[in-house]
PDB file of C-alpha atoms in Angstrom:
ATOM      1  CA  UNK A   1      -4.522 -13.852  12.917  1.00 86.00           C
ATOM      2  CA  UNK A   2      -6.715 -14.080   9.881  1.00 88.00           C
ATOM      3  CA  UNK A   3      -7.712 -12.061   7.200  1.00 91.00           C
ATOM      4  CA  UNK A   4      -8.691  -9.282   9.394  1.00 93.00           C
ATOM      5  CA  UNK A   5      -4.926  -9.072  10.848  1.00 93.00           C
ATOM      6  CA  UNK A   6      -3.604  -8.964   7.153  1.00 93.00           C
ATOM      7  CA  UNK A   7      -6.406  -6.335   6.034  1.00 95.00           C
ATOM      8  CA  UNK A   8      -5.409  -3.990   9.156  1.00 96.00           C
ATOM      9  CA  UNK A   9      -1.620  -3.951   8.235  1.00 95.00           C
ATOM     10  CA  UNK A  10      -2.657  -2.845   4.475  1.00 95.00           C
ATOM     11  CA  UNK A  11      -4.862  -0.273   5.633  1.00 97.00           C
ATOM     12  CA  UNK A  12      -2.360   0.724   8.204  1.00 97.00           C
ATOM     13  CA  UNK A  13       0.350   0.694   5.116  1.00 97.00           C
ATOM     14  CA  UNK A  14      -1.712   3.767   3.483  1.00 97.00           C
ATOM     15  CA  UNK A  15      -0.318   5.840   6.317  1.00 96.00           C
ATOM     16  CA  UNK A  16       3.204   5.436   4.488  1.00 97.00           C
ATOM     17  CA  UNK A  17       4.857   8.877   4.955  1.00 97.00           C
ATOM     18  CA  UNK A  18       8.040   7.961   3.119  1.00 97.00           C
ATOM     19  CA  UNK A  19       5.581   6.995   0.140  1.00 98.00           C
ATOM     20  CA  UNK A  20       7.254   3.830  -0.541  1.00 98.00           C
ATOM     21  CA  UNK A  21       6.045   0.231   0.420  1.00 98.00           C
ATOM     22  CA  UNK A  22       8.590  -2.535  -0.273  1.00 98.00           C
ATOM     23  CA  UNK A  23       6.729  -5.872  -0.806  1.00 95.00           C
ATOM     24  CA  UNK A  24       7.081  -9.617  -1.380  1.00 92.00           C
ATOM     25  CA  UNK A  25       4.153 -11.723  -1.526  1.00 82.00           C
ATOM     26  CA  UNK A  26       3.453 -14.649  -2.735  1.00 73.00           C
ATOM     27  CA  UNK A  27       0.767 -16.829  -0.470  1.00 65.00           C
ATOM     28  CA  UNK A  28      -1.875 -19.372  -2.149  1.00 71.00           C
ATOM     29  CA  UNK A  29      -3.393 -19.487   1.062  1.00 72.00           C
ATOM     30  CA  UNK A  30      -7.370 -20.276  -0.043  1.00 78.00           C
ATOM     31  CA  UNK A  31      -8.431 -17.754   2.215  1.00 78.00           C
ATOM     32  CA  UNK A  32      -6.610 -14.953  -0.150  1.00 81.00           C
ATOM     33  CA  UNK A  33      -8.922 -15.997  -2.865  1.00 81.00           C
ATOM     34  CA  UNK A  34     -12.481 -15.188  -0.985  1.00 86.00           C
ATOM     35  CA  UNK A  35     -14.554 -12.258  -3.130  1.00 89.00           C
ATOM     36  CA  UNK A  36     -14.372 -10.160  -0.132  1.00 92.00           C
ATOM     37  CA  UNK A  37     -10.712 -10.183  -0.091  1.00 90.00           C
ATOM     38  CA  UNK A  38     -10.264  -9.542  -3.625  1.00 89.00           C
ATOM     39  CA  UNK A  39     -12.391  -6.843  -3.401  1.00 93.00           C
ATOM     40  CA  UNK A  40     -10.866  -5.556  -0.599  1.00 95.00           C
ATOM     41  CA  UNK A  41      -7.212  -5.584  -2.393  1.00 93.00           C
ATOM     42  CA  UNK A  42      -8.455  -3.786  -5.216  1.00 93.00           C
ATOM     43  CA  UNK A  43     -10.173  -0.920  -2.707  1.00 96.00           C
ATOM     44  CA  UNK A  44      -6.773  -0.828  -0.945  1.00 96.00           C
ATOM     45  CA  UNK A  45      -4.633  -0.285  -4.338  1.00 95.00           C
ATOM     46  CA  UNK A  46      -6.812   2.591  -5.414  1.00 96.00           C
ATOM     47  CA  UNK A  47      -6.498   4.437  -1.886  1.00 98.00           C
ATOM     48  CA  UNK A  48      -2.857   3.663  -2.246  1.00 97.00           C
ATOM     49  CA  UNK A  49      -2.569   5.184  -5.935  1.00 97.00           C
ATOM     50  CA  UNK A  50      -4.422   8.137  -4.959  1.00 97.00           C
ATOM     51  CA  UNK A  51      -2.069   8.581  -1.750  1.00 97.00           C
ATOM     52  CA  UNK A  52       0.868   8.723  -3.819  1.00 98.00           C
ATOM     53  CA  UNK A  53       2.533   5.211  -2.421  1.00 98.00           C
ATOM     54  CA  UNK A  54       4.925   3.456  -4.581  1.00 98.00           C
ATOM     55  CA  UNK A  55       4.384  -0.237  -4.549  1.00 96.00           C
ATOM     56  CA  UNK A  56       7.349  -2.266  -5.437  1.00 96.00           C
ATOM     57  CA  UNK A  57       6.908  -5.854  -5.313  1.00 93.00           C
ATOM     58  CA  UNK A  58       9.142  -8.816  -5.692  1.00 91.00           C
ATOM     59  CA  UNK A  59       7.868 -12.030  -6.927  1.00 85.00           C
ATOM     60  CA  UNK A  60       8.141 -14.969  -9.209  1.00 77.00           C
ATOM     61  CA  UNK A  61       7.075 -16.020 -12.670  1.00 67.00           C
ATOM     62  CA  UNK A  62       4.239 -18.019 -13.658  1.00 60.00           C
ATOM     63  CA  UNK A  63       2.213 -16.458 -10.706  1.00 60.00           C
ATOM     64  CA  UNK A  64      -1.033 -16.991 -10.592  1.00 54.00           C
ATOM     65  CA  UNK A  65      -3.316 -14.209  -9.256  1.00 67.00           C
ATOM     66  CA  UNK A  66      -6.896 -12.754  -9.321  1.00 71.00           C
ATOM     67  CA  UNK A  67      -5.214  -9.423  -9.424  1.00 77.00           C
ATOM     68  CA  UNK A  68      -3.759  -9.508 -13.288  1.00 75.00           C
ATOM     69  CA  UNK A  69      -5.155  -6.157 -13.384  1.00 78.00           C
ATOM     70  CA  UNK A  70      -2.918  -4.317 -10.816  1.00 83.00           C
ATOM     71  CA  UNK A  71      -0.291  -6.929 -11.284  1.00 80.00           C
ATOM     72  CA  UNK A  72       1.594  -4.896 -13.675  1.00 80.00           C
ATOM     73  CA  UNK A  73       4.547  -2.316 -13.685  1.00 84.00           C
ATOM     74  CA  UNK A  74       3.364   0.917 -14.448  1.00 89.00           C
ATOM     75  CA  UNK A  75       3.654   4.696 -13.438  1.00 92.00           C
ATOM     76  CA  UNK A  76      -0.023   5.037 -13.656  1.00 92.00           C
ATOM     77  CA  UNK A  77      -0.905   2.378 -10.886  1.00 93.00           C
ATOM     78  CA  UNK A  78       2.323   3.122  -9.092  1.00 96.00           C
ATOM     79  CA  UNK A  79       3.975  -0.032  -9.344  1.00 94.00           C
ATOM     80  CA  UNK A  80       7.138  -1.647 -10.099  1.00 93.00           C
ATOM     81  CA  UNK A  81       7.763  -5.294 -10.155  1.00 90.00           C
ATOM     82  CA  UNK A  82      10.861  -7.622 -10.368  1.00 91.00           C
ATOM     83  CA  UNK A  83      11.226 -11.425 -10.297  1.00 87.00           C
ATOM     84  CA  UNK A  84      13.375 -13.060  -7.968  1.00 83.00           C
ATOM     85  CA  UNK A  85      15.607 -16.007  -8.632  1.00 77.00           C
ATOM     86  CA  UNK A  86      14.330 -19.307  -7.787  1.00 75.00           C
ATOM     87  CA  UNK A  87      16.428 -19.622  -4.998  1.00 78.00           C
ATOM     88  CA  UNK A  88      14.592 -17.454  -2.749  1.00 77.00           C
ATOM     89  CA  UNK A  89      11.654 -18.584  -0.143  1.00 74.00           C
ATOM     90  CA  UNK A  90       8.437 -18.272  -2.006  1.00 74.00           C
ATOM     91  CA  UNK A  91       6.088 -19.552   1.419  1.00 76.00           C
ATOM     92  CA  UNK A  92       6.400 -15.827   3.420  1.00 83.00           C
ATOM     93  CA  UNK A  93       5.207 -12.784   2.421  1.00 90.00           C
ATOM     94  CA  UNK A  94       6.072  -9.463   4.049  1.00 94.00           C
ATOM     95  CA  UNK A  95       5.893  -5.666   3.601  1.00 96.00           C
ATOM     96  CA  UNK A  96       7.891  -2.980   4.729  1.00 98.00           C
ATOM     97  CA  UNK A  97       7.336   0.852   4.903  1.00 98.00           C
ATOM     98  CA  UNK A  98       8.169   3.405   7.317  1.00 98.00           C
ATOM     99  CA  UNK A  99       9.813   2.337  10.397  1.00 97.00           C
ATOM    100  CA  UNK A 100       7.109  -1.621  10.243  1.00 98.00           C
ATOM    101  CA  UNK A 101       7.513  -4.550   8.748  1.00 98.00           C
ATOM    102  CA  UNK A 102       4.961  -7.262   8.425  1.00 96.00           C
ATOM    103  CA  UNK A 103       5.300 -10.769   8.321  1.00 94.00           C
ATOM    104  CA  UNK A 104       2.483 -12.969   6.579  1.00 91.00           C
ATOM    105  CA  UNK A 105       2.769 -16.306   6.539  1.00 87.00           C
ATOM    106  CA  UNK A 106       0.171 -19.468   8.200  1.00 83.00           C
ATOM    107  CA  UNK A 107       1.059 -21.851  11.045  1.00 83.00           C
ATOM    108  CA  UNK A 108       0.385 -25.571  11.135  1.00 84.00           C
ATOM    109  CA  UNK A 109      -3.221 -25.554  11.332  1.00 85.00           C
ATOM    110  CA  UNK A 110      -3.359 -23.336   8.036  1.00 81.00           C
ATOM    111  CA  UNK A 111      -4.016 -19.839   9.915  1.00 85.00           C
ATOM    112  CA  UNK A 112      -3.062 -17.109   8.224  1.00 88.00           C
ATOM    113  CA  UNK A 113      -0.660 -14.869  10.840  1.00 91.00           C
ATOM    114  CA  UNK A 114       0.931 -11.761  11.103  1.00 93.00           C
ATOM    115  CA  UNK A 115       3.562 -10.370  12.713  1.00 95.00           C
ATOM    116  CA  UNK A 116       4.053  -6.788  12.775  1.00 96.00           C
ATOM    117  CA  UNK A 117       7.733  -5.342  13.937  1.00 97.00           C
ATOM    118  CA  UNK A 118       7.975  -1.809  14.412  1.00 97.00           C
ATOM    119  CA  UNK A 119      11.654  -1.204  15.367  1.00 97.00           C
ATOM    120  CA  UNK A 120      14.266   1.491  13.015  1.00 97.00           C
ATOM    121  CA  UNK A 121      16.974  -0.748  13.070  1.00 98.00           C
ATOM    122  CA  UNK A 122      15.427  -3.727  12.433  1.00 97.00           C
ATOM    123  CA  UNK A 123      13.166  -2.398   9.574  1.00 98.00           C
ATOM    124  CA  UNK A 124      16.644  -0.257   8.118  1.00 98.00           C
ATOM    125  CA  UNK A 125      18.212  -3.450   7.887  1.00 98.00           C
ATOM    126  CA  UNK A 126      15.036  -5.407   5.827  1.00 97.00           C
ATOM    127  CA  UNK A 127      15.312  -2.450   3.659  1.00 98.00           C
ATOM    128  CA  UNK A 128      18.744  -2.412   3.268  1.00 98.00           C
ATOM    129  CA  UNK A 129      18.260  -6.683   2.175  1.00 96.00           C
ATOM    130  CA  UNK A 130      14.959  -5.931   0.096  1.00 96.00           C
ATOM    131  CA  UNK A 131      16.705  -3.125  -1.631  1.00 97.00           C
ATOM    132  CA  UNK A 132      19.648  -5.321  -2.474  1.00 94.00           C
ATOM    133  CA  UNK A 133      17.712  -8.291  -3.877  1.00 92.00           C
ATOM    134  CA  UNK A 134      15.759  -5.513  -5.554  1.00 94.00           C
ATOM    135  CA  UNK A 135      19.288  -4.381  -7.328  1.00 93.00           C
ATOM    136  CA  UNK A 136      19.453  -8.108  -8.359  1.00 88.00           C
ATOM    137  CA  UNK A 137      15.842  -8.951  -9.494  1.00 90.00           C
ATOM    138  CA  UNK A 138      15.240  -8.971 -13.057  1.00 88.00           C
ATOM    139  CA  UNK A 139      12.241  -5.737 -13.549  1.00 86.00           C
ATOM    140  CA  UNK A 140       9.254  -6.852 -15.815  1.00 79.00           C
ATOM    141  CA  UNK A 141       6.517  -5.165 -17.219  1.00 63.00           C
ATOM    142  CA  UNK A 142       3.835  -7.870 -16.685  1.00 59.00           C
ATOM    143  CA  UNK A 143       3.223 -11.263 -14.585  1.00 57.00           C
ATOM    144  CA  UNK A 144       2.960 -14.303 -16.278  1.00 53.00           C
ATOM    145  CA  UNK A 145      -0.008 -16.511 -15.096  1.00 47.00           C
ATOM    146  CA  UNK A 146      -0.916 -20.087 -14.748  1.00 46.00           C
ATOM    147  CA  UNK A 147      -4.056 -20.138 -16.590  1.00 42.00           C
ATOM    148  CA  UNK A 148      -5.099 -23.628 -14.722  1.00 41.00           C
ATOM    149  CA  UNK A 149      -4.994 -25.290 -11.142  1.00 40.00           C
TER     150      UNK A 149
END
């Protein structure tokens, strides 16, 4: 639970031997907005540039983020983005490399939890759906942000 559960599966996502980490997040939790956090997401994408990892992330328009500087297709950061259509859940996050998959979302007293699933065919088969949607998803260059609250 918490932001040490979510901080763990990113640092355990640099250990990505097929390079590749398949991602849609999308959580205003207030807890994702602490300094430390921040901080610690912009640690975490420079230890994933310099391992090589491809981030490709799904997510929607207007987004608002404290990460506008990362939040950006672009060979040099090692990132592609798409936008979903509207129709798709926008409350759970999750990322998928490797043979894991973790699930980020908060239960009804507003903890953040996640649940991690290491299992091939399960994790195949998220692929397999991510890289379909993927197929679908309009690429951008940039997010779009709400500038207020």
């Amino acid at each position: 639970k918490g932001i040490e559960a979510i901080k763990q599966a990113f640092t355990d996502s640099l250990e990505c031997k097929e390079k590749i980490i398949r991602e849609k997040w999308s959580s205003t939790h207030s807890d994702l907005k602490e300094k430390n956090y921040v901080d610690f997401i912009y640690d975490y994408a420079k230890k994933r540039i310099q391992s090589g990892i491809l981030m490709r992330e799904l997510n929607y328009p207007n987004a608002h983020s404290l990460y506008a500087p990362i939040e950006h297709t672009s060979k040099l950061i090692l990132k592609e983005i798409r936008l979903l259509p509207d129709e798709i859940d926008k409350d759970i996050s999750y990322r998928i490399y490797d043979n894991t998959m973790y699930l980020i979302s908060f239960n009804e007293l507003n903890e953040l939890i996640v649940i991690t699933v290491k299992d091939y065919f399960f994790v195949k088969l998220m692929k397999n759906l991510y890289d379909f949607v993927w197929s679908y998803s309009k690429p951008i260059s940039s997010m779009t942000y709400k500038t207020n609250e």
